[in-house]
Coordinates of N, CA and C and ligand atoms in Angstrom, one line a residue:
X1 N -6.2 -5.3 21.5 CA -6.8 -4.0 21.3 C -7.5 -3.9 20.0
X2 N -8.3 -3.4 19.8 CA -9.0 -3.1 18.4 C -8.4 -2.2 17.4
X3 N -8.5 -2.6 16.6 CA -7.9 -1.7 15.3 C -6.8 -2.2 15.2
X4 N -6.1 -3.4 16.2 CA -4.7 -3.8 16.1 C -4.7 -4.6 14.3
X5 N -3.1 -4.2 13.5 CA -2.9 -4.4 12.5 C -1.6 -5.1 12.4
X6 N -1.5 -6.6 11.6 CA -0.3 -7.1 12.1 C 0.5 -7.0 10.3
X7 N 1.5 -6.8 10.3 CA 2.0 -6.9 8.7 C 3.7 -7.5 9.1
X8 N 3.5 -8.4 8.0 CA 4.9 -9.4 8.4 C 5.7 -9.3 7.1
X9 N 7.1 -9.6 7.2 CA 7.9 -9.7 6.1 C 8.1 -11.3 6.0
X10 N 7.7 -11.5 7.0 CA 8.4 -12.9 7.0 C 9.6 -13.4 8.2
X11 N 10.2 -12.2 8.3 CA 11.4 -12.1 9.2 C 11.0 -11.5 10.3
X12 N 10.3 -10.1 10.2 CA 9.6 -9.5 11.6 C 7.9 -9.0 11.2
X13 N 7.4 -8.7 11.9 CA 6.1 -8.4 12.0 C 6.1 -7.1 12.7
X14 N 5.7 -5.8 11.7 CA 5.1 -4.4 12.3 C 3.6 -4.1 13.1
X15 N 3.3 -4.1 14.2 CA 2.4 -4.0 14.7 C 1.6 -2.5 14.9
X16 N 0.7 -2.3 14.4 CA 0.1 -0.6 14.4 C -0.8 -1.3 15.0
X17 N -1.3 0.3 16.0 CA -2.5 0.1 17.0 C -2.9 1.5 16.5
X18 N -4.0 1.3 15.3 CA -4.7 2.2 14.7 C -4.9 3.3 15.9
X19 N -5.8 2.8 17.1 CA -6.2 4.2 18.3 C -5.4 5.2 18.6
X20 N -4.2 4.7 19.0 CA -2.8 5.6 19.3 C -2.3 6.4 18.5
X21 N -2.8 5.7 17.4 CA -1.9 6.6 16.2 C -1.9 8.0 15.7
X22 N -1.4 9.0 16.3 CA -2.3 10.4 16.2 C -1.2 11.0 14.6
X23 N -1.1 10.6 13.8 CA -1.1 10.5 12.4 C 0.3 11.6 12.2
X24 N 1.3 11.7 13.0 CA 2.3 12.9 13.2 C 3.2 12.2 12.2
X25 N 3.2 11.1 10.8 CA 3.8 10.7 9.9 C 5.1 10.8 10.1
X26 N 6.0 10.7 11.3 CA 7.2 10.5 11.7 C 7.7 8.9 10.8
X27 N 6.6 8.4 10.5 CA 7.3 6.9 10.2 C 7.4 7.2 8.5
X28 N 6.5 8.1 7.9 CA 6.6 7.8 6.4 C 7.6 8.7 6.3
X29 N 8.2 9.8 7.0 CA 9.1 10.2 6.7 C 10.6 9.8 6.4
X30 N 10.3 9.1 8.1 CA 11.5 8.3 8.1 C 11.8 7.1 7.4
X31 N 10.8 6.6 6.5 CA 10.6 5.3 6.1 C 9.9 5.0 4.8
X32 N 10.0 5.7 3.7 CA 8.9 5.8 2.9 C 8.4 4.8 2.1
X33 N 9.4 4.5 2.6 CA 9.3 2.8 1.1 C 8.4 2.1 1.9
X34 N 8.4 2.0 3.3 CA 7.6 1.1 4.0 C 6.4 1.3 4.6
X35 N 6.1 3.1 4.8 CA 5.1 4.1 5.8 C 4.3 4.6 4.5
X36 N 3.2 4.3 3.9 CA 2.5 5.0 3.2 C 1.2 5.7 3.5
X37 N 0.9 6.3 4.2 CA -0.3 6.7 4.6 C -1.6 7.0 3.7
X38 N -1.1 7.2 2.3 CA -2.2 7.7 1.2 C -2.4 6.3 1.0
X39 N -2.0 4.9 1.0 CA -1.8 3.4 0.1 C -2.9 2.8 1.3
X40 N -3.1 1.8 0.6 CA -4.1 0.8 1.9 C -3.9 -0.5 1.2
X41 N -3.6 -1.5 2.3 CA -2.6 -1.2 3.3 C -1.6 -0.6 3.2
X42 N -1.4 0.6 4.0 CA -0.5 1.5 4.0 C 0.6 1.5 4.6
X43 N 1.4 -0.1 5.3 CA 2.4 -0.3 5.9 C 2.9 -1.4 4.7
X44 N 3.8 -1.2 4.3 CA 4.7 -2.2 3.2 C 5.5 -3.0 3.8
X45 N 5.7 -4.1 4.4 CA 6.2 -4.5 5.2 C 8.1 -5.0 3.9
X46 N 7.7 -5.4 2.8 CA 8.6 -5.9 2.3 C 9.3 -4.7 1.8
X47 N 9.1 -3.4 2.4 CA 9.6 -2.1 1.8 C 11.4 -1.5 2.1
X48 N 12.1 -2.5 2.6 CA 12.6 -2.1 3.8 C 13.5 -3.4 4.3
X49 N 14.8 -3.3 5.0 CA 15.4 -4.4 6.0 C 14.7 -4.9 6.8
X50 N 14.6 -5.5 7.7 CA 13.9 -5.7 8.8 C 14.5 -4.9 10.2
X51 N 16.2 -4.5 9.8 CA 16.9 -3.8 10.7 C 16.4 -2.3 10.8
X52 N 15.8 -2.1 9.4 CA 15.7 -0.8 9.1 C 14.0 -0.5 9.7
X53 N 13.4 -1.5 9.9 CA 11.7 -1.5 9.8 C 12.1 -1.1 11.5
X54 N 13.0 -2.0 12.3 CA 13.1 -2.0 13.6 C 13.1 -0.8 14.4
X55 N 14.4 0.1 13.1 CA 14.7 1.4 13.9 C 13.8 1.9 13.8
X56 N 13.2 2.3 12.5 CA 12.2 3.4 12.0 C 10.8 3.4 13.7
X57 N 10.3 2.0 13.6 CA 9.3 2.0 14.4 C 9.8 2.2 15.8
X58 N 10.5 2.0 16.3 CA 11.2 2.4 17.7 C 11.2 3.7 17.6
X59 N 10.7 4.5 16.6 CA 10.8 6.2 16.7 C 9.5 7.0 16.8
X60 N 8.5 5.8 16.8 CA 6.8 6.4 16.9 C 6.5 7.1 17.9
X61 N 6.4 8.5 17.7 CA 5.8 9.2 19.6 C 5.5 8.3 19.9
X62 N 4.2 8.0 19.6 CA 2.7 7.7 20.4 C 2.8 6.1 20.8
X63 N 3.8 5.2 20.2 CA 3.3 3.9 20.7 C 2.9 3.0 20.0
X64 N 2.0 3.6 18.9 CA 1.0 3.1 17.9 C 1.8 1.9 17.1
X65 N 3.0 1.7 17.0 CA 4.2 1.1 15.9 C 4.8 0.6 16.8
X66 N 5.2 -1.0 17.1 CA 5.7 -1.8 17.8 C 6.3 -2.6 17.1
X67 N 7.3 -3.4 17.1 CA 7.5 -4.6 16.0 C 8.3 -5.7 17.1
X68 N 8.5 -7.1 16.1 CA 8.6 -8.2 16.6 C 9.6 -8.5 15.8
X69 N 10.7 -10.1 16.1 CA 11.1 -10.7 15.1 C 9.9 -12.1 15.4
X70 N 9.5 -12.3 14.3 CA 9.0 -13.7 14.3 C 9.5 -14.8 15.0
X71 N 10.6 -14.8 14.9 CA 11.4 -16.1 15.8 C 11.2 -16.1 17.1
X72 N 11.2 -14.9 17.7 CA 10.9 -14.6 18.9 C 9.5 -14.8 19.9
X73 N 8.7 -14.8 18.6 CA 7.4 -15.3 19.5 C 6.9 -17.0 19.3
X74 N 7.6 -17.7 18.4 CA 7.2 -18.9 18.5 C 8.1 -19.6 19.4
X75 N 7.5 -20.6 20.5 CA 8.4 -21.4 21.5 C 9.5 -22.3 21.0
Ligands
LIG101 S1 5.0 7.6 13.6 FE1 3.5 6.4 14.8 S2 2.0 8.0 15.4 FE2 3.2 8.8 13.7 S3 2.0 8.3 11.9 FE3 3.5 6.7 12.2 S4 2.4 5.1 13.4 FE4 1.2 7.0 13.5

């Protein structure tokens, strides 16, 4: 998809899909160390656990916030 943004800690990777994103800042609230919306790049990926990055993003209305563990996508 376009506008797709990948940011990794190393351990997992947050995936934002700029289109979706209808800007309802549910993640910087929930997440601030890691959700910056004023900052660019405005996802901190090392801001955060990777347990904690997991929950936060599993809480996006729209979709737009997806994440991965790294391990998981290499064979
Ligand atoms: S919670 Fe999802 S929809 Fe809301 S600002 Fe964050 S990324 Fe965008």
């Amino acid at each position: 998809m376009e506008n797709t943004k990948e940011y990794t800690n190393g351990e997992v990777t947050i995936v934002w899909k700029q289109a979706l994103c209808t800007h309802s800042a549910n993640c910087a609230r929930g997440l601030a160390s890691v959700f910056k919306p004023k900052e660019k790049p405005w996802i901190h990926p090392h801001g955060a656990t990777s347990e904690e990055i997991i929950e936060q993003v599993a809480k996006c209305p729209s979709g737009a916030l997806t994440a991965y563990y790294n391990k998981d996508k290499k064979e």
